[in-house]
Coordinates of C-alpha atoms in Angstrom, one line a residue:
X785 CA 84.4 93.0 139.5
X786 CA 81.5 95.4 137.7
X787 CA 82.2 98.8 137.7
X788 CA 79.8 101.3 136.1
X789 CA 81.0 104.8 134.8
X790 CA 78.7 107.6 133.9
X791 CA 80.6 109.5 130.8
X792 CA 79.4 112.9 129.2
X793 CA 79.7 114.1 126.3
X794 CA 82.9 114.1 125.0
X795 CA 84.5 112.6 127.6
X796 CA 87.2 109.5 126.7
X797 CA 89.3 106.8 128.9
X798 CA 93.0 107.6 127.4
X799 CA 94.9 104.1 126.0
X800 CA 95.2 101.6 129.4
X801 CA 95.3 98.3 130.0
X802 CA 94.3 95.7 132.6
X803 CA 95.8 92.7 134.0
X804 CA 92.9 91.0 133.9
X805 CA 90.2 90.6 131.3
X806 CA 87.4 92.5 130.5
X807 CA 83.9 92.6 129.1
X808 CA 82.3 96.3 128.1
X809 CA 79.8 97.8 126.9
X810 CA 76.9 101.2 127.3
X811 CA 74.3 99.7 129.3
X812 CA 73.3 103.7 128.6
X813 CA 74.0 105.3 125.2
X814 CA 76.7 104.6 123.1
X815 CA 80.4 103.9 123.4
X816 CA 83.1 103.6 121.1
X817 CA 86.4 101.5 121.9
X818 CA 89.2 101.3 120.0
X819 CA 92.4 98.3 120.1
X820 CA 95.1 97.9 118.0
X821 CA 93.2 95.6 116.1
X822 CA 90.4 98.6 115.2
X823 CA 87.8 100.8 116.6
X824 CA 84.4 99.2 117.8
X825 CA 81.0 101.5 118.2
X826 CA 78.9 99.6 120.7
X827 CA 75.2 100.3 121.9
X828 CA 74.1 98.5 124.6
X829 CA 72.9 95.5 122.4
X830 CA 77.0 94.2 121.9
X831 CA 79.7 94.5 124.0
X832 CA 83.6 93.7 123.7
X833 CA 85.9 91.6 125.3
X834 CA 89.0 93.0 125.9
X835 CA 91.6 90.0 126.4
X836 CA 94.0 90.9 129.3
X837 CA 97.0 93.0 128.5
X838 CA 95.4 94.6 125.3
X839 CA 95.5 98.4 125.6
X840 CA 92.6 100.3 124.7
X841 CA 90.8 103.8 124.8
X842 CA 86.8 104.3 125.2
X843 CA 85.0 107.2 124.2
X844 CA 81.4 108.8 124.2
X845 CA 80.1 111.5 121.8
X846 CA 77.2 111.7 123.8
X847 CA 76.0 110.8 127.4
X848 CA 76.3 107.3 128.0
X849 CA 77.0 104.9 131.2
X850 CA 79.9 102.5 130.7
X851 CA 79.6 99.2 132.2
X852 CA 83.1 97.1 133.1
X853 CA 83.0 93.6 134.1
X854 CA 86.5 92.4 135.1
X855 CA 87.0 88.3 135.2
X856 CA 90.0 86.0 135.8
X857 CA 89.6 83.5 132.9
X858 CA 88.9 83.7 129.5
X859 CA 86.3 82.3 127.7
X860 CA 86.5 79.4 125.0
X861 CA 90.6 80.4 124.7
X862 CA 89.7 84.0 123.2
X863 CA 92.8 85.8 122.6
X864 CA 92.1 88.7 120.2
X865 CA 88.9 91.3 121.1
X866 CA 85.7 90.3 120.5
X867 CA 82.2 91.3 120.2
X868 CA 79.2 89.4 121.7
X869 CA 75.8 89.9 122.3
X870 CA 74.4 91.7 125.1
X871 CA 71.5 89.3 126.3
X872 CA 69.3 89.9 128.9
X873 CA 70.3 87.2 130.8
X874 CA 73.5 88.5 130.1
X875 CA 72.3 91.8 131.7
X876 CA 71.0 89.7 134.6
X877 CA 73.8 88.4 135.3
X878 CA 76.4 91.3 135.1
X879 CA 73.6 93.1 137.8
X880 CA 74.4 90.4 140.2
X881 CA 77.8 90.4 139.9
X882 CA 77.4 93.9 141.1
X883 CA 76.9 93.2 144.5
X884 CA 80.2 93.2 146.6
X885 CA 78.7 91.1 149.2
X886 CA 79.0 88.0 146.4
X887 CA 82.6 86.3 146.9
X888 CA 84.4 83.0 146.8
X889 CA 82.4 80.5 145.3
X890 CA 79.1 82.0 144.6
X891 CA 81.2 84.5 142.1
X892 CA 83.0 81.9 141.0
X893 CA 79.7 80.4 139.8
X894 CA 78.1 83.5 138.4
X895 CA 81.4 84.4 136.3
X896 CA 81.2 81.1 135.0
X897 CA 78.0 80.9 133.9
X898 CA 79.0 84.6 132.4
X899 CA 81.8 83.0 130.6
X900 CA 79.1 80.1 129.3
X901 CA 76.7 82.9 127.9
X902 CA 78.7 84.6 125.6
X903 CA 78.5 84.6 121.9
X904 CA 80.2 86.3 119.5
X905 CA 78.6 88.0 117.1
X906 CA 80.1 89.3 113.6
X907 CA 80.8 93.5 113.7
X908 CA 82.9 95.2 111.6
X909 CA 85.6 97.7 113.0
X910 CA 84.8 101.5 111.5
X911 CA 88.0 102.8 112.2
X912 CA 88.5 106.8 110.9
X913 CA 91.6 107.5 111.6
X914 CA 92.6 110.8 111.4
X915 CA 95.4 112.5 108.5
X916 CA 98.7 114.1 109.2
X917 CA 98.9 116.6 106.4
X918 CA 97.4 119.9 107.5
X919 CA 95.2 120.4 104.6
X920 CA 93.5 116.7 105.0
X921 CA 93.2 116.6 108.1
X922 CA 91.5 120.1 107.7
X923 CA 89.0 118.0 105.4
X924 CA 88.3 115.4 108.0
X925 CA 87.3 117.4 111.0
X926 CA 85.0 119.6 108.5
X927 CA 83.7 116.0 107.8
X928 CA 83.2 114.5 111.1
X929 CA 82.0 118.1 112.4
X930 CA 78.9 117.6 109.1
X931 CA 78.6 114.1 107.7
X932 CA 76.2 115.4 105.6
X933 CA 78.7 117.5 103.5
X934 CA 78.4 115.7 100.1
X935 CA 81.6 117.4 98.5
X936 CA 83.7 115.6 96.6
X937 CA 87.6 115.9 96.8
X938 CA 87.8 118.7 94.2
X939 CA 85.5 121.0 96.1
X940 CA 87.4 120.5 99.2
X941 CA 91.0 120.9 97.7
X942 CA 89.5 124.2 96.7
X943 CA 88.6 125.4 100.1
X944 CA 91.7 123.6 101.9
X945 CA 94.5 124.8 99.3
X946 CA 95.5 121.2 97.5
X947 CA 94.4 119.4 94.8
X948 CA 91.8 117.0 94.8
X949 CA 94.3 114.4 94.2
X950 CA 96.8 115.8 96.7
X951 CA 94.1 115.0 99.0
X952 CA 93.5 111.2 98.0
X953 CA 97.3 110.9 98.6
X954 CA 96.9 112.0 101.9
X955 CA 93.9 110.0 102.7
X956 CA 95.2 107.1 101.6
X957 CA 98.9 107.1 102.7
X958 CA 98.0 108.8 106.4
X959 CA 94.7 106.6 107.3
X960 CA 95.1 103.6 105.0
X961 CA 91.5 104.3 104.0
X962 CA 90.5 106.1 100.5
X963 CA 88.8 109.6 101.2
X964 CA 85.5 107.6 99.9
X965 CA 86.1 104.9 102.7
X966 CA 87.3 107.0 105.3
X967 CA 84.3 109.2 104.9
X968 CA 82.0 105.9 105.0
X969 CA 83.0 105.2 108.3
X970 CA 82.7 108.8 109.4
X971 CA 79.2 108.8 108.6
X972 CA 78.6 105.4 109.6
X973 CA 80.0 106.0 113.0
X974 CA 78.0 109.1 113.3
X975 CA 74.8 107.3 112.6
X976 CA 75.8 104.8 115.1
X977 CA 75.3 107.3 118.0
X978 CA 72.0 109.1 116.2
X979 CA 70.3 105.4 116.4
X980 CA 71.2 104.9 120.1
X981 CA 69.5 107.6 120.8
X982 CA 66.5 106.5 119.5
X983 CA 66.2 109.2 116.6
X984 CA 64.7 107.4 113.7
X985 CA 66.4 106.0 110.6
X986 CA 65.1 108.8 108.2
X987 CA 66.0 111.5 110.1
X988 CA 70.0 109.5 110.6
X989 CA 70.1 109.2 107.2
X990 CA 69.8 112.9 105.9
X991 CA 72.1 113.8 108.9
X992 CA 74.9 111.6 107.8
X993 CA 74.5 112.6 104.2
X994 CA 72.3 109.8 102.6
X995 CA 69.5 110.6 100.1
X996 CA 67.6 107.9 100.9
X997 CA 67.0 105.6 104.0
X998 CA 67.3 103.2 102.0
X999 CA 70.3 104.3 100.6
X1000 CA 71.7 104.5 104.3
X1001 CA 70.4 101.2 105.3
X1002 CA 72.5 99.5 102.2
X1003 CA 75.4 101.0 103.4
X1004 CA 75.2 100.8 106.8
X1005 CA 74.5 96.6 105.9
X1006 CA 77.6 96.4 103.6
X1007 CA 79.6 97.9 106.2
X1008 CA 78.1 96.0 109.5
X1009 CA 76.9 93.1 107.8
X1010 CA 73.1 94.0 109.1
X1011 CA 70.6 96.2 108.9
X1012 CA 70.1 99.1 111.7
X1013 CA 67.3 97.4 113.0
X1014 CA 68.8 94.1 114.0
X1015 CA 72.3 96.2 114.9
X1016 CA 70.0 97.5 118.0
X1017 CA 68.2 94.2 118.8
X1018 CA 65.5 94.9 116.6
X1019 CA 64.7 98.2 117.1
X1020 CA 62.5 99.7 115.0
X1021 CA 63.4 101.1 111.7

């Protein structure tokens, strides 16, 4: 079946799972889903699919429309979650499968030729998981709450009451990620929801703390392994 979910701002789908599996994505806005495997931030270019059994939690930080298609088989023997390509024929096709009058074998049909469409694409998981210790995860929500906040650890053990390398400690042992990743992905993720809503690359850049676009553009390519531009399905940079 399709199901699609209009989600404000804020609003989340707590850890679940399904017995079947599932293929999802923000035919609106911008959703982020996150596995045990990592965290995914998807515009409506890429979708995941979520194998059967695998528990997972979907969030918005913005207004967004969340699109569910849930199929019986599994294609090409997938077994861990995967992103594809949103096509248009892809598009087309999740549309028709919309219509509750389609059963039995005409379904059958249009999930299989689904199932024949998709293709994976490569897209790296920006996980930021937040700290335990009071004082870095103090440091993290400041983050996420300003990307742009260019301090380095020193400055922020000053205002949080710990040492810059207390701090690192903390990053490190609580997330897995170093403060200078962690805060990579924070941005990154943040800039992730700015382009889906169409605000341009320079103005993304300065809000998630980049001094250049170009700047921004390098890291958002080391991190996603492309450039905004062709993230989005070309849009403009």
């Amino acid at each position: 079946m399709v199901g699609d979910f209009t989600m404000a701002h804020g609003m989340r789908f707590a850890p679940h799972v399904h017995p079947v599996h599932q293929l999802s994505w923000a035919t609106e806005g911008t959703v982020s889903i996150s596995t045990g495997a990592g965290a995914w931030v998807l515009p409506s270019t890429r979708a995941l699919w979520i194998p059967a059994g695998v528990e997972h939690a979907v969030d918005v930080s913005g207004p967004a429309v969340f699109r569910a298609v849930h199929i019986d088989r599994s294609p090409h023997g997938w077994s861990a979650p995967t992103v594809v390509a949103v096509t248009s024929l892809l598009r087309e096709l999740a549309a028709y499968l919309t219509d509750p009058a389609l059963r039995g074998d005409a379904r059958r049909r249009a999930e299989a030729v689904l199932l024949d469409v998709l293709r994976p694409v490569s897209a790296a998981t920006l996980e930021v998981p937040m700290p335990a210790d009071e004082r870095a995860l103090a440091v993290a929500r400041a983050i996420l709450a300003d990307p742009s906040d260019a301090r380095g650890l020193a400055a922020w053990g000053r205002e949080a009451g710990a040492s810059g390398r207390t701090l690192a400690r903390a990053f490190t042992a609580e997330t897995g990620l170093s403060f200078g990743r962690w805060r990579t992905n924070a941005r990154l993720r943040a800039a992730l929801f700015l382009l889906a809503a169409h605000t341009p690359v320079s103005v993304v850049s300065r809000r998630v703390g980049y001094g250049t676009p170009s700047a921004f553009i390098a890291a958002f390519r080391a991190a996603l392994g492309v450039s905004p531009g062709a993230y989005f399905g070309g849009a403009p940079e």
